[in-house]
């Protein structure tokens, strides 16, 4: 199956993956600001490469909505990554060999990345830089390092959490070298070179790129690296991320599922380690490599969160931050394939199909839930606009109380895939982007900044406000320049 047209085949697979997002055709959080105001600003968060990518695509600093072009380019970049990965590390033909790299797409949290009209390209381009840094093995040492380090730096400057993906790829390269039975000296030199490249990259990022680009004051949803009690920070962050993953994926079964996957990887890694010792003897270097191979699945588990653990505070509900899970799943599928090939038990590859059987139905369910909720939300904005038609634009602040109506399609989908509750964003709550969402849909009123205290307890102001109208979805109350949209339809007594 893998011939000279493997790139095209991977491209069609990636298009099949992102098709539900294209069909949903919905603006997603930051898209609302960039589509209406055309700003960049990723560099202020330490991501200057993201600015470079989008300025280049837009031929200037003012961004416009080019969807679905960024997503289609992202699909092409992923196809290139998978094609090069297959040629570099799998080195085989056939359906199972073709499917190995697609495990990267099986991360359900990756869906948030491709939901963005703008950030989808900036983050996926960063992924491509991660893969590019590993495609330098055929060059001499100097050229190899001169290519790898800038590629790694571009990846981290596109999205810092891609460091987790980068380390996962290092682990994959290492186990492949063990499976290929490379001499111990070559494996150790390669591993040392990767570590030096990573150290140089991080040094350049923290001491050159970050001081030049980072201008935004640290806030809760853009935390910096922890500098205080590191152990407490690690423990607290691990609890926060672990709790969210459990709630968003398979409930109480989540730890058991990850434990089962990791146990399979440990068995496979130990088998590769024993095969290596059998082929190369039991010298110190060989035992050291075998030991590293045997415990590498534990490192693969750590890269699911990796750099996230070292931040000042957890950003647990930001699904895109879990992109390291894609690296974990790619490691899993690669290891299973290597063991199946080495043992001749090709049916073992069936195990690596399990994530695929979950991921693709999930993204199609999500795409339909997103589209149906967007239709409902759009109609809700039009209803509020119609019921305030006698007022001018930017005449009052809008405050929300209670929960907006949720699409029946979304409710049903979320019962099977709880992560959908987080991925489908609530644009009728008291934060910034609901006002951008209303602006995009033709309703433009003032945003009550948190410092004004208007949104602290909206229910308290309802009974001292004038009732404007009642609908089946909400009641509207007005007090001075504060308009309260009460989805709870609270009855005052």
Short mmCIF file of N, CA and C in Angstrom, two decimals, residues 220-385:
data_model
loop_
_atom_site.label_atom_id
_atom_site.label_comp_id
_atom_site.label_asym_id
_atom_site.label_seq_id
_atom_site.Cartn_x
_atom_site.Cartn_y
_atom_site.Cartn_z
N UNK A 220 -3.49 33.63 34.59
CA UNK A 220 -3.77 32.25 34.99
C UNK A 220 -3.81 31.30 33.80
N UNK A 221 -4.37 31.75 32.66
CA UNK A 221 -4.48 30.85 31.51
C UNK A 221 -3.25 30.88 30.61
N UNK A 222 -2.23 31.67 31.00
CA UNK A 222 -0.93 31.66 30.32
C UNK A 222 0.17 31.66 31.38
N UNK A 223 0.25 30.59 32.19
CA UNK A 223 1.19 30.59 33.32
C UNK A 223 2.64 30.45 32.86
N UNK A 224 3.54 30.93 33.71
CA UNK A 224 4.97 30.77 33.46
C UNK A 224 5.49 29.52 34.14
N UNK A 225 6.80 29.32 34.05
CA UNK A 225 7.44 28.16 34.68
C UNK A 225 7.50 28.38 36.18
N UNK A 226 7.17 27.35 36.95
CA UNK A 226 7.16 27.45 38.41
C UNK A 226 8.56 27.71 38.94
N UNK A 227 8.65 28.56 39.94
CA UNK A 227 9.94 28.87 40.56
C UNK A 227 9.91 28.66 42.07
N UNK A 228 8.74 28.37 42.62
CA UNK A 228 8.61 28.20 44.06
C UNK A 228 8.82 26.76 44.48
N UNK A 229 7.89 26.26 45.30
CA UNK A 229 7.96 24.88 45.79
C UNK A 229 7.62 23.94 44.63
N UNK A 230 8.65 23.43 43.98
CA UNK A 230 8.46 22.66 42.76
C UNK A 230 7.72 21.36 43.00
N UNK A 231 8.02 20.68 44.10
CA UNK A 231 7.37 19.40 44.37
C UNK A 231 5.87 19.56 44.55
N UNK A 232 5.47 20.55 45.33
CA UNK A 232 4.03 20.78 45.51
C UNK A 232 3.36 21.15 44.20
N UNK A 233 4.05 21.96 43.39
CA UNK A 233 3.50 22.35 42.09
C UNK A 233 3.30 21.13 41.20
N UNK A 234 4.29 20.25 41.16
CA UNK A 234 4.19 19.04 40.34
C UNK A 234 3.02 18.17 40.78
N UNK A 235 2.88 17.99 42.09
CA UNK A 235 1.81 17.14 42.62
C UNK A 235 0.44 17.75 42.33
N UNK A 236 0.30 19.04 42.60
CA UNK A 236 -0.99 19.71 42.38
C UNK A 236 -1.38 19.70 40.91
N UNK A 237 -0.40 19.98 40.05
CA UNK A 237 -0.69 19.98 38.61
C UNK A 237 -1.07 18.58 38.13
N UNK A 238 -0.34 17.57 38.60
CA UNK A 238 -0.63 16.19 38.20
C UNK A 238 -2.06 15.80 38.60
N UNK A 239 -2.48 16.19 39.79
CA UNK A 239 -3.85 15.90 40.24
C UNK A 239 -4.87 16.61 39.35
N UNK A 240 -4.58 17.87 39.02
CA UNK A 240 -5.53 18.64 38.20
C UNK A 240 -5.67 18.04 36.81
N UNK A 241 -4.54 17.75 36.16
CA UNK A 241 -4.60 17.19 34.80
C UNK A 241 -5.18 15.78 34.82
N UNK A 242 -4.76 14.98 35.79
CA UNK A 242 -5.29 13.62 35.87
C UNK A 242 -6.79 13.60 36.11
N UNK A 243 -7.27 14.50 36.97
CA UNK A 243 -8.70 14.58 37.24
C UNK A 243 -9.49 14.97 36.01
N UNK A 244 -8.97 15.93 35.24
CA UNK A 244 -9.68 16.35 34.03
C UNK A 244 -9.70 15.23 33.00
N UNK A 245 -8.57 14.56 32.80
CA UNK A 245 -8.52 13.47 31.83
C UNK A 245 -9.49 12.37 32.19
N UNK A 246 -9.57 12.07 33.48
CA UNK A 246 -10.49 11.02 33.92
C UNK A 246 -11.94 11.42 33.61
N UNK A 247 -12.29 12.66 33.94
CA UNK A 247 -13.67 13.11 33.71
C UNK A 247 -13.99 13.24 32.23
N UNK A 248 -12.98 13.63 31.42
CA UNK A 248 -13.24 13.91 30.01
C UNK A 248 -13.19 12.68 29.12
N UNK A 249 -12.55 11.61 29.57
CA UNK A 249 -12.39 10.44 28.71
C UNK A 249 -13.30 9.29 29.12
N UNK A 250 -12.85 8.44 30.03
CA UNK A 250 -13.60 7.21 30.30
C UNK A 250 -13.98 7.06 31.77
N UNK A 251 -14.04 8.18 32.49
CA UNK A 251 -14.41 8.12 33.90
C UNK A 251 -13.41 7.32 34.71
N UNK A 252 -13.92 6.53 35.63
CA UNK A 252 -13.05 5.76 36.53
C UNK A 252 -12.25 4.69 35.79
N UNK A 253 -12.67 4.37 34.57
CA UNK A 253 -11.93 3.36 33.79
C UNK A 253 -10.68 3.95 33.14
N UNK A 254 -10.54 5.28 33.14
CA UNK A 254 -9.41 5.92 32.45
C UNK A 254 -8.06 5.44 32.95
N UNK A 255 -7.79 5.43 34.28
CA UNK A 255 -6.48 4.94 34.73
C UNK A 255 -6.21 3.50 34.32
N UNK A 256 -7.25 2.65 34.37
CA UNK A 256 -7.06 1.25 34.00
C UNK A 256 -6.71 1.11 32.52
N UNK A 257 -7.34 1.93 31.67
CA UNK A 257 -7.05 1.87 30.23
C UNK A 257 -5.62 2.29 29.95
N UNK A 258 -5.19 3.39 30.57
CA UNK A 258 -3.80 3.83 30.37
C UNK A 258 -2.83 2.81 30.95
N UNK A 259 -3.20 2.19 32.07
CA UNK A 259 -2.34 1.17 32.68
C UNK A 259 -2.20 -0.03 31.74
N UNK A 260 -3.30 -0.41 31.08
CA UNK A 260 -3.25 -1.54 30.16
C UNK A 260 -2.37 -1.23 28.95
N UNK A 261 -2.52 -0.03 28.39
CA UNK A 261 -1.69 0.37 27.27
C UNK A 261 -0.22 0.39 27.67
N UNK A 262 0.06 0.93 28.84
CA UNK A 262 1.45 1.03 29.29
C UNK A 262 2.03 -0.35 29.59
N UNK A 263 1.19 -1.26 30.12
CA UNK A 263 1.66 -2.63 30.37
C UNK A 263 2.03 -3.32 29.07
N UNK A 264 1.22 -3.12 28.04
CA UNK A 264 1.53 -3.69 26.71
C UNK A 264 2.85 -3.13 26.21
N UNK A 265 3.05 -1.83 26.40
CA UNK A 265 4.30 -1.22 25.95
C UNK A 265 5.49 -1.73 26.74
N UNK A 266 5.32 -1.91 28.03
CA UNK A 266 6.43 -2.43 28.85
C UNK A 266 6.83 -3.83 28.40
N UNK A 267 5.82 -4.68 28.14
CA UNK A 267 6.13 -6.03 27.66
C UNK A 267 6.87 -5.98 26.33
N UNK A 268 6.40 -5.12 25.41
CA UNK A 268 7.06 -4.99 24.12
C UNK A 268 8.46 -4.45 24.25
N UNK A 269 8.66 -3.45 25.11
CA UNK A 269 9.98 -2.84 25.28
C UNK A 269 10.96 -3.82 25.90
N UNK A 270 10.49 -4.60 26.86
CA UNK A 270 11.36 -5.63 27.47
C UNK A 270 11.75 -6.67 26.44
N UNK A 271 10.82 -7.05 25.58
CA UNK A 271 11.14 -8.01 24.52
C UNK A 271 12.21 -7.45 23.59
N UNK A 272 12.08 -6.18 23.17
CA UNK A 272 13.10 -5.58 22.31
C UNK A 272 14.45 -5.51 23.03
N UNK A 273 14.42 -5.23 24.32
CA UNK A 273 15.66 -5.16 25.10
C UNK A 273 16.34 -6.52 25.16
N UNK A 274 15.57 -7.57 25.37
CA UNK A 274 16.16 -8.91 25.43
C UNK A 274 16.71 -9.33 24.07
N UNK A 275 16.00 -9.01 23.02
CA UNK A 275 16.50 -9.31 21.67
C UNK A 275 17.82 -8.58 21.41
N UNK A 276 17.92 -7.37 21.90
CA UNK A 276 19.14 -6.59 21.71
C UNK A 276 20.31 -7.23 22.45
N UNK A 277 20.07 -7.65 23.68
CA UNK A 277 21.13 -8.32 24.45
C UNK A 277 21.54 -9.63 23.79
N UNK A 278 20.58 -10.34 23.26
CA UNK A 278 20.88 -11.61 22.59
C UNK A 278 21.76 -11.39 21.36
N UNK A 279 21.53 -10.26 20.69
CA UNK A 279 22.28 -9.99 19.46
C UNK A 279 23.65 -9.37 19.72
N UNK A 280 23.79 -8.60 20.81
CA UNK A 280 25.02 -7.83 21.01
C UNK A 280 25.79 -8.21 22.26
N UNK A 281 25.37 -9.21 22.99
CA UNK A 281 26.10 -9.58 24.18
C UNK A 281 25.66 -8.78 25.39
N UNK A 282 26.36 -8.97 26.51
CA UNK A 282 25.93 -8.39 27.79
C UNK A 282 26.99 -7.47 28.38
N UNK A 283 27.59 -6.63 27.55
CA UNK A 283 28.51 -5.63 28.07
C UNK A 283 27.75 -4.52 28.79
N UNK A 284 28.51 -3.63 29.44
CA UNK A 284 27.87 -2.56 30.21
C UNK A 284 27.02 -1.67 29.30
N UNK A 285 27.54 -1.26 28.15
CA UNK A 285 26.81 -0.39 27.24
C UNK A 285 25.54 -1.07 26.75
N UNK A 286 25.64 -2.36 26.46
CA UNK A 286 24.47 -3.09 25.96
C UNK A 286 23.38 -3.20 27.05
N UNK A 287 23.82 -3.49 28.28
CA UNK A 287 22.86 -3.56 29.38
C UNK A 287 22.21 -2.19 29.64
N UNK A 288 23.02 -1.14 29.53
CA UNK A 288 22.50 0.22 29.75
C UNK A 288 21.43 0.55 28.71
N UNK A 289 21.71 0.23 27.45
CA UNK A 289 20.73 0.49 26.39
C UNK A 289 19.48 -0.37 26.59
N UNK A 290 19.68 -1.64 26.96
CA UNK A 290 18.54 -2.52 27.19
C UNK A 290 17.66 -2.00 28.33
N UNK A 291 18.31 -1.50 29.39
CA UNK A 291 17.55 -0.97 30.52
C UNK A 291 16.76 0.26 30.10
N UNK A 292 17.40 1.16 29.35
CA UNK A 292 16.69 2.36 28.87
C UNK A 292 15.51 1.99 27.99
N UNK A 293 15.71 0.99 27.15
CA UNK A 293 14.63 0.54 26.28
C UNK A 293 13.47 -0.02 27.10
N UNK A 294 13.81 -0.82 28.12
CA UNK A 294 12.78 -1.47 28.92
C UNK A 294 11.93 -0.47 29.69
N UNK A 295 12.53 0.64 30.13
CA UNK A 295 11.77 1.61 30.92
C UNK A 295 11.26 2.79 30.08
N UNK A 296 11.56 2.78 28.79
CA UNK A 296 11.14 3.90 27.94
C UNK A 296 9.62 4.10 27.91
N UNK A 297 8.79 3.04 28.06
CA UNK A 297 7.35 3.29 28.11
C UNK A 297 6.93 4.18 29.28
N UNK A 298 7.67 4.11 30.40
CA UNK A 298 7.35 4.98 31.53
C UNK A 298 7.63 6.44 31.18
N UNK A 299 8.72 6.66 30.42
CA UNK A 299 9.01 8.01 29.95
C UNK A 299 7.93 8.48 28.98
N UNK A 300 7.42 7.55 28.15
CA UNK A 300 6.35 7.90 27.21
C UNK A 300 5.09 8.33 27.95
N UNK A 301 4.81 7.71 29.10
CA UNK A 301 3.67 8.11 29.91
C UNK A 301 3.87 9.54 30.43
N UNK A 302 5.08 9.84 30.86
CA UNK A 302 5.37 11.16 31.42
C UNK A 302 5.19 12.27 30.39
N UNK A 303 5.48 11.98 29.10
CA UNK A 303 5.40 13.05 28.10
C UNK A 303 3.95 13.40 27.75
N UNK A 304 2.98 12.64 28.24
CA UNK A 304 1.58 13.05 28.05
C UNK A 304 1.37 14.44 28.65
N UNK A 305 1.97 14.64 29.83
CA UNK A 305 1.88 15.94 30.49
C UNK A 305 3.20 16.70 30.41
N UNK A 306 4.29 16.04 30.76
CA UNK A 306 5.62 16.61 30.59
C UNK A 306 5.76 18.02 31.11
N UNK A 307 5.99 18.96 30.19
CA UNK A 307 6.27 20.35 30.55
C UNK A 307 5.10 21.00 31.28
N UNK A 308 3.89 20.49 31.10
CA UNK A 308 2.73 21.08 31.78
C UNK A 308 2.86 21.01 33.30
N UNK A 309 3.55 20.01 33.79
CA UNK A 309 3.68 19.81 35.23
C UNK A 309 4.51 20.90 35.89
N UNK A 310 5.33 21.60 35.10
CA UNK A 310 6.26 22.57 35.66
C UNK A 310 5.75 24.01 35.57
N UNK A 311 4.49 24.18 35.20
CA UNK A 311 3.92 25.52 35.12
C UNK A 311 3.43 25.98 36.50
N UNK A 312 3.32 27.28 36.67
CA UNK A 312 2.90 27.85 37.95
C UNK A 312 1.54 27.32 38.40
N UNK A 313 0.65 27.14 37.47
CA UNK A 313 -0.66 26.60 37.79
C UNK A 313 -1.14 25.75 36.62
N UNK A 314 -2.05 24.83 36.91
CA UNK A 314 -2.56 23.92 35.89
C UNK A 314 -3.51 24.64 34.95
N UNK A 315 -3.44 24.27 33.67
CA UNK A 315 -4.42 24.75 32.68
C UNK A 315 -5.17 23.51 32.19
N UNK A 316 -5.76 22.82 33.17
CA UNK A 316 -6.28 21.47 32.94
C UNK A 316 -7.37 21.39 31.90
N UNK A 317 -8.22 22.41 31.79
CA UNK A 317 -9.35 22.32 30.87
C UNK A 317 -9.01 22.82 29.47
N UNK A 318 -7.76 23.18 29.23
CA UNK A 318 -7.32 23.58 27.89
C UNK A 318 -6.92 22.32 27.12
N UNK A 319 -7.84 21.78 26.34
CA UNK A 319 -7.63 20.47 25.72
C UNK A 319 -6.40 20.44 24.82
N UNK A 320 -6.10 21.55 24.14
CA UNK A 320 -4.95 21.56 23.24
C UNK A 320 -3.64 21.33 23.97
N UNK A 321 -3.61 21.59 25.29
CA UNK A 321 -2.38 21.41 26.06
C UNK A 321 -1.99 19.94 26.18
N UNK A 322 -2.93 19.03 25.90
CA UNK A 322 -2.65 17.59 26.04
C UNK A 322 -2.14 16.99 24.73
N UNK A 323 -1.50 17.79 23.92
CA UNK A 323 -1.01 17.29 22.63
C UNK A 323 0.07 16.23 22.83
N UNK A 324 0.68 16.19 24.01
CA UNK A 324 1.66 15.14 24.31
C UNK A 324 1.06 13.75 24.23
N UNK A 325 -0.26 13.63 24.41
CA UNK A 325 -0.91 12.32 24.30
C UNK A 325 -0.77 11.77 22.88
N UNK A 326 -0.68 12.64 21.89
CA UNK A 326 -0.45 12.20 20.51
C UNK A 326 0.91 11.50 20.40
N UNK A 327 1.91 12.06 21.08
CA UNK A 327 3.23 11.43 21.08
C UNK A 327 3.21 10.08 21.76
N UNK A 328 2.48 9.98 22.85
CA UNK A 328 2.33 8.72 23.58
C UNK A 328 1.70 7.65 22.69
N UNK A 329 0.63 8.01 21.99
CA UNK A 329 -0.06 7.05 21.13
C UNK A 329 0.79 6.66 19.93
N UNK A 330 1.58 7.60 19.41
CA UNK A 330 2.48 7.28 18.30
C UNK A 330 3.57 6.32 18.77
N UNK A 331 4.10 6.56 19.97
CA UNK A 331 5.08 5.63 20.55
C UNK A 331 4.44 4.25 20.69
N UNK A 332 3.21 4.19 21.19
CA UNK A 332 2.52 2.92 21.40
C UNK A 332 2.38 2.15 20.10
N UNK A 333 1.88 2.79 19.06
CA UNK A 333 1.65 2.09 17.80
C UNK A 333 2.97 1.66 17.15
N UNK A 334 4.00 2.49 17.28
CA UNK A 334 5.31 2.15 16.71
C UNK A 334 5.91 0.95 17.41
N UNK A 335 5.84 0.96 18.74
CA UNK A 335 6.40 -0.16 19.50
C UNK A 335 5.68 -1.46 19.20
N UNK A 336 4.35 -1.41 19.13
CA UNK A 336 3.58 -2.61 18.81
C UNK A 336 3.97 -3.14 17.43
N UNK A 337 4.13 -2.23 16.48
CA UNK A 337 4.51 -2.64 15.13
C UNK A 337 5.90 -3.27 15.11
N UNK A 338 6.84 -2.68 15.82
CA UNK A 338 8.21 -3.22 15.86
C UNK A 338 8.24 -4.61 16.45
N UNK A 339 7.48 -4.81 17.53
CA UNK A 339 7.43 -6.13 18.17
C UNK A 339 6.75 -7.14 17.26
N UNK A 340 5.63 -6.74 16.63
CA UNK A 340 4.92 -7.64 15.73
C UNK A 340 5.81 -8.06 14.57
N UNK A 341 6.58 -7.14 14.06
CA UNK A 341 7.47 -7.45 12.94
C UNK A 341 8.61 -8.37 13.37
N UNK A 342 9.14 -8.10 14.55
CA UNK A 342 10.28 -8.89 15.03
C UNK A 342 9.87 -10.31 15.41
N UNK A 343 8.64 -10.45 15.94
CA UNK A 343 8.17 -11.78 16.34
C UNK A 343 7.52 -12.54 15.19
N UNK A 344 7.14 -11.82 14.14
CA UNK A 344 6.40 -12.45 13.05
C UNK A 344 4.92 -12.62 13.35
N UNK A 345 4.48 -12.12 14.52
CA UNK A 345 3.07 -12.22 14.90
C UNK A 345 2.34 -10.94 14.46
N UNK A 346 2.01 -10.88 13.20
CA UNK A 346 1.45 -9.65 12.64
C UNK A 346 0.10 -9.29 13.21
N UNK A 347 -0.61 -10.28 13.73
CA UNK A 347 -1.93 -9.99 14.28
C UNK A 347 -1.84 -9.13 15.54
N UNK A 348 -0.65 -8.99 16.13
CA UNK A 348 -0.48 -8.10 17.28
C UNK A 348 -0.83 -6.66 16.93
N UNK A 349 -0.69 -6.32 15.65
CA UNK A 349 -0.97 -4.95 15.24
C UNK A 349 -2.43 -4.56 15.45
N UNK A 350 -3.28 -5.54 15.62
CA UNK A 350 -4.69 -5.25 15.86
C UNK A 350 -4.85 -4.39 17.11
N UNK A 351 -3.95 -4.59 18.09
CA UNK A 351 -4.01 -3.83 19.34
C UNK A 351 -3.90 -2.33 19.07
N UNK A 352 -3.05 -1.97 18.13
CA UNK A 352 -2.82 -0.55 17.84
C UNK A 352 -3.98 0.08 17.07
N UNK A 353 -4.94 -0.75 16.62
CA UNK A 353 -6.11 -0.20 15.93
C UNK A 353 -7.15 0.33 16.90
N UNK A 354 -7.04 -0.06 18.17
CA UNK A 354 -8.06 0.34 19.16
C UNK A 354 -8.22 1.85 19.25
N UNK A 355 -7.12 2.63 19.34
CA UNK A 355 -7.30 4.10 19.38
C UNK A 355 -7.98 4.65 18.14
N UNK A 356 -7.70 4.07 16.97
CA UNK A 356 -8.34 4.53 15.74
C UNK A 356 -9.84 4.31 15.78
N UNK A 357 -10.25 3.18 16.34
CA UNK A 357 -11.68 2.85 16.41
C UNK A 357 -12.42 3.81 17.33
N UNK A 358 -11.70 4.45 18.24
CA UNK A 358 -12.32 5.44 19.12
C UNK A 358 -12.27 6.84 18.51
N UNK A 359 -11.13 7.19 17.91
CA UNK A 359 -10.88 8.58 17.52
C UNK A 359 -11.77 9.08 16.40
N UNK A 360 -11.92 8.30 15.35
CA UNK A 360 -12.63 8.81 14.20
C UNK A 360 -14.14 8.94 14.44
N UNK A 361 -14.81 7.98 15.07
CA UNK A 361 -16.22 8.24 15.43
C UNK A 361 -16.36 9.43 16.38
N UNK A 362 -15.37 9.60 17.27
CA UNK A 362 -15.42 10.72 18.21
C UNK A 362 -15.43 12.06 17.50
N UNK A 363 -14.50 12.26 16.55
CA UNK A 363 -14.42 13.58 15.92
C UNK A 363 -15.65 13.85 15.05
N UNK A 364 -16.25 12.83 14.50
CA UNK A 364 -17.47 13.05 13.72
C UNK A 364 -18.65 13.39 14.64
N UNK A 365 -18.71 12.74 15.79
CA UNK A 365 -19.73 13.10 16.77
C UNK A 365 -19.53 14.53 17.26
N UNK A 366 -18.28 14.87 17.51
CA UNK A 366 -17.96 16.23 17.96
C UNK A 366 -18.32 17.27 16.89
N UNK A 367 -17.96 16.99 15.65
CA UNK A 367 -18.25 17.94 14.58
C UNK A 367 -19.72 18.24 14.45
N UNK A 368 -20.56 17.22 14.55
CA UNK A 368 -22.00 17.42 14.46
C UNK A 368 -22.55 18.15 15.69
N UNK A 369 -22.01 17.81 16.88
CA UNK A 369 -22.43 18.51 18.09
C UNK A 369 -22.06 19.99 18.02
N UNK A 370 -20.85 20.27 17.52
CA UNK A 370 -20.39 21.65 17.38
C UNK A 370 -21.28 22.43 16.42
N UNK A 371 -21.61 21.81 15.30
CA UNK A 371 -22.42 22.49 14.29
C UNK A 371 -23.83 22.76 14.81
N UNK A 372 -24.45 21.78 15.45
CA UNK A 372 -25.81 21.95 15.94
C UNK A 372 -25.87 22.98 17.07
N UNK A 373 -24.86 22.97 17.96
CA UNK A 373 -24.85 23.95 19.04
C UNK A 373 -24.62 25.35 18.48
N UNK A 374 -23.80 25.45 17.45
CA UNK A 374 -23.55 26.76 16.85
C UNK A 374 -24.82 27.33 16.21
N UNK A 375 -25.63 26.46 15.61
CA UNK A 375 -26.92 26.90 15.04
C UNK A 375 -27.82 27.44 16.15
N UNK A 376 -27.88 26.71 17.26
CA UNK A 376 -28.71 27.11 18.39
C UNK A 376 -28.21 28.43 18.99
N UNK A 377 -26.88 28.55 19.16
CA UNK A 377 -26.30 29.77 19.73
C UNK A 377 -26.51 30.98 18.82
N UNK A 378 -26.37 30.74 17.52
CA UNK A 378 -26.59 31.82 16.55
C UNK A 378 -28.04 32.33 16.64
N UNK A 379 -28.98 31.42 16.72
CA UNK A 379 -30.39 31.82 16.84
C UNK A 379 -30.65 32.55 18.15
N UNK A 380 -29.93 32.16 19.20
CA UNK A 380 -30.10 32.82 20.49
C UNK A 380 -29.62 34.27 20.44
N UNK A 381 -28.51 34.52 19.77
CA UNK A 381 -28.02 35.89 19.60
C UNK A 381 -29.05 36.72 18.83
N UNK A 382 -29.59 36.17 17.76
CA UNK A 382 -30.60 36.89 16.97
C UNK A 382 -31.84 37.19 17.81
N UNK A 383 -32.19 36.26 18.70
CA UNK A 383 -33.36 36.49 19.55
C UNK A 383 -33.10 37.64 20.53
N UNK A 384 -31.92 37.66 21.13
CA UNK A 384 -31.58 38.75 22.06
C UNK A 384 -31.55 40.08 21.31
N UNK A 385 -30.99 40.05 20.11
CA UNK A 385 -30.94 41.27 19.31
C UNK A 385 -32.34 41.77 18.98
#
